[in-house]
Coordinates of C-alpha atoms and ligand atoms in Angstrom, one line a residue:
X87 CA -125.0 -27.6 10.7
X88 CA -125.0 -25.3 13.8
X89 CA -123.9 -21.7 13.2
X90 CA -120.5 -20.7 14.7
X91 CA -119.9 -18.1 17.5
X92 CA -119.1 -14.8 16.1
X93 CA -116.7 -12.0 17.3
X94 CA -118.2 -8.4 17.7
X95 CA -119.9 -5.9 19.9
X96 CA -123.5 -6.6 19.1
X97 CA -125.1 -9.9 20.5
X98 CA -126.1 -12.2 17.6
X99 CA -127.7 -15.5 18.5
X100 CA -128.0 -18.5 16.3
X101 CA -131.9 -17.8 16.4
X102 CA -131.1 -14.3 15.1
X103 CA -129.0 -15.6 12.3
X104 CA -131.7 -18.2 11.3
X105 CA -134.4 -15.3 11.3
X106 CA -132.2 -13.4 8.9
X107 CA -131.3 -16.2 6.8
X108 CA -134.9 -17.1 6.4
X109 CA -135.9 -13.7 5.5
X110 CA -133.1 -13.4 3.0
X111 CA -134.2 -16.7 1.5
X112 CA -138.0 -15.9 1.4
X113 CA -137.6 -12.4 0.0
X114 CA -134.6 -12.7 -2.3
X115 CA -133.8 -16.3 -2.8
X116 CA -130.5 -15.6 -0.9
X117 CA -128.7 -18.6 0.5
X118 CA -127.0 -18.1 3.8
X119 CA -125.3 -21.1 5.0
X120 CA -124.5 -21.5 8.7
X121 CA -120.9 -20.9 8.2
X122 CA -121.8 -17.4 6.8
X123 CA -122.8 -16.2 10.3
X124 CA -119.6 -14.2 10.8
X125 CA -120.0 -12.7 7.3
X126 CA -123.5 -11.7 8.0
X127 CA -122.5 -10.1 11.2
X128 CA -119.7 -8.0 9.7
X129 CA -121.9 -6.9 6.8
X130 CA -124.9 -6.1 9.0
X131 CA -123.2 -4.5 12.0
X132 CA -123.0 -1.2 10.2
X133 CA -126.7 -1.2 9.7
X134 CA -127.2 -1.8 13.4
X135 CA -124.8 1.1 14.1
X136 CA -126.6 3.4 11.6
X137 CA -130.0 2.4 13.1
X138 CA -128.9 2.9 16.7
X139 CA -129.7 -0.6 17.6
X140 CA -127.9 -2.6 20.3
X141 CA -128.6 -6.3 19.4
X142 CA -129.4 -8.5 16.3
X143 CA -132.6 -9.5 18.2
X144 CA -133.8 -5.7 17.8
X145 CA -132.7 -5.8 14.3
X146 CA -134.7 -8.9 13.6
X147 CA -137.8 -7.3 15.2
X148 CA -137.4 -4.3 12.9
X149 CA -137.1 -6.6 9.9
X150 CA -140.4 -8.2 10.8
X151 CA -142.1 -4.8 11.8
X152 CA -143.8 -1.9 9.9
X153 CA -140.3 -0.7 8.5
X154 CA -139.3 -4.2 7.5
X155 CA -139.7 -3.9 3.9
X156 CA -137.4 -1.0 3.4
X157 CA -134.9 -2.5 5.7
X158 CA -135.0 -5.8 4.0
X159 CA -133.7 -4.1 0.8
X160 CA -130.9 -2.5 2.9
X161 CA -130.1 -5.8 4.4
X162 CA -130.0 -7.4 0.9
X163 CA -127.6 -4.6 -0.3
X164 CA -125.4 -5.1 2.7
X165 CA -125.1 -8.9 2.3
X166 CA -124.5 -9.0 -1.5
X167 CA -122.0 -7.0 -3.6
X168 CA -122.4 -4.6 -6.4
X169 CA -119.0 -5.3 -7.7
X170 CA -118.8 -5.0 -11.6
X171 CA -116.7 -3.5 -14.3
X172 CA -117.0 -2.5 -18.0
X173 CA -116.4 -5.5 -20.4
X174 CA -116.2 -7.9 -17.3
X175 CA -115.7 -11.6 -18.5
X176 CA -114.7 -10.2 -22.0
X177 CA -115.2 -13.5 -23.7
X178 CA -118.9 -12.9 -23.7
X179 CA -118.5 -9.6 -25.6
X180 CA -116.2 -11.2 -28.0
X181 CA -118.6 -13.8 -28.7
X182 CA -121.5 -11.3 -29.0
X183 CA -119.4 -9.3 -31.6
X184 CA -118.3 -12.2 -33.6
X185 CA -121.2 -14.7 -33.5
X186 CA -124.4 -13.3 -32.1
X187 CA -124.8 -9.6 -33.0
X188 CA -124.2 -9.8 -36.7
X189 CA -127.4 -12.0 -37.0
X190 CA -129.3 -9.8 -34.5
X191 CA -128.4 -6.7 -36.3
X192 CA -129.4 -8.3 -39.6
X193 CA -132.9 -9.0 -38.2
X194 CA -133.1 -5.5 -36.7
X195 CA -132.2 -4.0 -40.2
X196 CA -135.0 -6.3 -41.7
X197 CA -137.5 -4.5 -39.3
X198 CA -137.6 -7.1 -36.5
X199 CA -137.7 -6.4 -32.8
X200 CA -134.4 -7.2 -30.9
X201 CA -134.1 -7.2 -27.1
X202 CA -131.2 -7.7 -24.7
X203 CA -131.4 -8.0 -21.0
X204 CA -128.8 -7.3 -18.2
X205 CA -130.4 -8.9 -15.3
X206 CA -128.7 -7.8 -12.0
X207 CA -127.1 -4.9 -13.8
X208 CA -125.6 -3.2 -10.8
X209 CA -124.3 0.2 -11.7
X210 CA -124.9 -0.3 -15.4
X211 CA -121.4 -1.1 -16.7
X212 CA -122.6 -4.5 -18.1
X213 CA -125.5 -2.8 -20.0
X214 CA -123.4 0.0 -21.3
X215 CA -120.8 -2.5 -22.5
X216 CA -123.4 -4.2 -24.5
X217 CA -124.5 -0.9 -26.0
X218 CA -120.9 0.0 -26.9
X219 CA -120.4 -3.4 -28.6
X220 CA -123.6 -2.9 -30.6
X221 CA -122.7 0.8 -31.6
X222 CA -119.3 -0.3 -32.8
X223 CA -120.9 -2.7 -35.2
X224 CA -123.8 -0.6 -36.2
X225 CA -123.5 3.2 -35.3
X226 CA -126.9 3.9 -36.8
X227 CA -128.6 1.4 -34.5
X228 CA -131.0 4.0 -33.1
X229 CA -133.0 3.7 -36.4
X230 CA -133.9 0.1 -35.6
X231 CA -136.0 -1.5 -32.9
X232 CA -133.1 -2.8 -30.8
X233 CA -133.2 -2.1 -27.0
X234 CA -131.3 -3.1 -23.9
X235 CA -133.2 -3.6 -20.7
X236 CA -131.0 -3.5 -17.4
X237 CA -132.7 -4.3 -14.1
X238 CA -131.5 -4.6 -10.5
X239 CA -133.1 -5.1 -7.2
X240 CA -131.2 -2.2 -5.7
X241 CA -132.6 1.2 -6.3
X242 CA -129.5 3.1 -5.1
X243 CA -127.3 1.3 -7.5
X244 CA -129.7 1.9 -10.3
X245 CA -129.7 5.6 -9.7
X246 CA -125.9 5.5 -10.4
X247 CA -126.5 3.4 -13.5
X248 CA -129.0 6.0 -14.8
X249 CA -126.4 8.9 -14.2
X250 CA -123.9 6.9 -16.3
X251 CA -121.0 8.8 -14.6
X252 CA -118.1 6.6 -13.4
X253 CA -114.7 7.2 -11.8
X254 CA -111.9 7.9 -14.5
X255 CA -110.0 4.9 -13.5
X256 CA -112.8 2.6 -14.8
X257 CA -112.4 4.0 -18.3
X258 CA -109.4 1.9 -19.1
X259 CA -111.5 -1.1 -19.2
X260 CA -113.3 0.2 -22.3
X261 CA -111.5 -0.5 -25.6
X262 CA -109.8 2.7 -26.9
X263 CA -111.9 3.2 -30.0
X264 CA -115.1 3.0 -28.0
X265 CA -113.7 5.2 -25.3
X266 CA -112.8 7.9 -27.6
X267 CA -116.2 7.9 -29.4
X268 CA -118.6 7.3 -26.6
X269 CA -117.2 8.7 -23.3
X270 CA -116.7 12.3 -22.3
X271 CA -114.3 13.0 -19.4
X272 CA -115.3 15.6 -16.8
X273 CA -112.7 16.1 -14.0
X274 CA -111.9 12.9 -12.4
X275 CA -115.0 11.1 -13.8
X276 CA -116.5 10.4 -17.2
X277 CA -119.9 10.0 -18.7
X278 CA -121.3 7.8 -21.3
X279 CA -122.4 9.4 -24.6
X280 CA -126.1 10.0 -25.4
X281 CA -126.1 7.4 -28.1
X282 CA -125.0 4.8 -25.5
X283 CA -127.4 5.9 -22.9
X284 CA -130.4 6.0 -25.3
X285 CA -130.1 2.2 -26.1
X286 CA -130.5 1.3 -22.4
X287 CA -133.6 1.4 -20.1
X288 CA -133.1 0.8 -16.5
X289 CA -135.8 -0.6 -14.0
X290 CA -136.0 -2.0 -10.5
X291 CA -136.8 -5.7 -10.4
X292 CA -136.5 -8.4 -7.8
X293 CA -135.7 -11.5 -9.9
X294 CA -137.5 -13.6 -7.2
X295 CA -140.8 -11.8 -8.0
X296 CA -143.0 -12.1 -11.1
X297 CA -141.5 -10.3 -14.1
X298 CA -143.7 -7.7 -15.8
X299 CA -142.0 -8.2 -19.3
X300 CA -144.1 -10.1 -21.9
X301 CA -141.9 -9.9 -25.0
X302 CA -139.1 -12.4 -25.4
X303 CA -135.4 -11.7 -25.3
X304 CA -132.6 -12.5 -27.9
X305 CA -129.9 -12.2 -25.2
X306 CA -130.1 -12.4 -21.5
X307 CA -127.0 -11.8 -19.3
X308 CA -127.4 -12.7 -15.8
X309 CA -123.9 -12.9 -14.5
X310 CA -122.6 -13.1 -10.8
X311 CA -126.1 -12.7 -9.5
X312 CA -127.4 -16.3 -9.0
X313 CA -124.2 -17.1 -7.1
X314 CA -126.0 -16.0 -4.1
X315 CA -129.0 -18.2 -4.5
X316 CA -129.5 -21.9 -3.5
X317 CA -129.3 -24.5 -6.1
X318 CA -133.2 -24.9 -6.4
X319 CA -133.6 -21.1 -6.7
X320 CA -130.9 -21.1 -9.4
X321 CA -132.5 -23.9 -11.3
X322 CA -135.9 -22.2 -11.2
X323 CA -134.2 -18.9 -12.4
X324 CA -132.5 -20.6 -15.3
X325 CA -135.8 -22.0 -16.3
X326 CA -137.6 -18.8 -16.2
X327 CA -134.8 -17.3 -18.4
X328 CA -135.0 -20.2 -20.9
X329 CA -138.8 -19.7 -21.3
X330 CA -138.3 -16.0 -22.0
X331 CA -135.7 -16.5 -24.7
X332 CA -136.6 -16.3 -28.4
X333 CA -136.3 -19.5 -30.4
X334 CA -132.5 -19.3 -30.7
X335 CA -131.9 -16.8 -27.8
X336 CA -128.7 -16.8 -25.8
X337 CA -128.2 -16.8 -22.0
X338 CA -124.8 -15.8 -20.6
X339 CA -124.0 -16.4 -16.9
X340 CA -121.2 -15.8 -14.6
X341 CA -117.9 -17.5 -14.5
X342 CA -118.5 -19.5 -11.3
X343 CA -122.0 -20.3 -12.0
X344 CA -123.4 -23.5 -13.8
X345 CA -126.5 -24.2 -15.6
X346 CA -128.7 -26.8 -13.7
X347 CA -132.3 -28.1 -13.7
X348 CA -134.8 -28.3 -16.7
X349 CA -133.1 -25.5 -18.5
X350 CA -130.0 -27.4 -19.0
X351 CA -132.1 -29.7 -21.4
X352 CA -133.3 -26.8 -23.4
X353 CA -130.1 -24.8 -23.7
X354 CA -127.0 -26.0 -25.4
X355 CA -123.5 -24.8 -24.3
X356 CA -121.9 -22.7 -27.0
X357 CA -119.0 -20.9 -25.4
X358 CA -117.7 -20.2 -21.9
X359 CA -120.8 -19.9 -19.5
X360 CA -122.8 -19.1 -22.7
X361 CA -125.9 -21.1 -23.8
X362 CA -128.1 -21.2 -26.8
X363 CA -131.7 -22.2 -26.9
X364 CA -132.2 -25.4 -28.9
Ligands
LIG632 C1 -122.0 -8.8 -8.3 S1 -123.3 -7.8 -9.0 C2 -123.2 -8.4 -10.6 C3 -123.3 -7.1 -11.7 C4 -123.0 -7.7 -13.3 N1 -124.0 -8.6 -13.6 C5 -121.6 -8.3 -13.4 O1 -121.6 -9.4 -13.5 O2 -120.6 -7.4 -13.3 C6 -124.8 -8.5 -8.4 C7 -125.9 -7.7 -8.5 O3 -127.1 -8.6 -8.3 C8 -128.1 -7.8 -7.7 N2 -129.0 -8.7 -7.1 C9 -128.9 -9.5 -6.0 N3 -129.9 -10.2 -5.7 C10 -130.9 -9.9 -6.7 C11 -132.3 -10.2 -6.9 N4 -132.9 -11.1 -6.1 N5 -133.0 -9.7 -7.9 C12 -132.3 -8.7 -8.7 N6 -131.0 -8.4 -8.5 C13 -130.3 -9.0 -7.5 C14 -127.3 -6.9 -6.7 O4 -128.1 -5.8 -6.3 C15 -126.0 -6.6 -7.5 O5 -126.2 -5.4 -8.1

């Protein structure tokens, strides 16, 4: 399908769009259909303005030049969204509390290693929601070998995640009891308690690249991330997650995502966009 003409001040040819789409796919598995040309223009025009460039042709040269690696990250950040919130898609946290965590905590108390992974964690709200849910069930969890790994490709958003400081308005999404015990207000923002922060380790990781982790995960949450990837990339990602789950591990994906490819044979649907290894 041919890309459409776009409105704007910076010349943006179909060839420029194809270059950007190819680089986004090669480096991040991002899928930019031709109909996304206007969207790409509006998201990237501010990069051109910031960099003092006059055409998308110059921008493509920069992406392929010596500064390309850093700018590719900026491009990804501009093309995707970091939108997230505490207890987003709450049904997953309800399922964790009622069905999954009691058994995982039993194992942790018996001395076993328990690991959860928030993959594509954005500013950390998803990982901290996991930590809050665990602490509600087991306030003394720090005595056990239970940890949450949270990763994202975007180093800027990860810096915010590590700070664990959020606008006060976001606090409303946290259940009252947890809010009282584990958040501290400070002017027009709030910070997560030490107990919550201690449970989570953040790291930079492009899901398209090799993963350094060797141990398996009991729960993997990768929600509203694969939505940007084409179907072959999604299927490969689901399979990599399935391979990294423990024998009865759980994969939770976003509300508009669907499990596909070989992983669909290895994981059984057991809740809304929630899958258990069989
Ligand atoms: C919309 S947020 C989702 C945050 C959270 N999982 C949620 O559902 O609320 C998508 C996140 O995926 C990250 N992301 C996009 N492509 C990625 C990739 N190839 N590897 C790792 N993270 C990626 C983005 O930086 C962004 O923070």
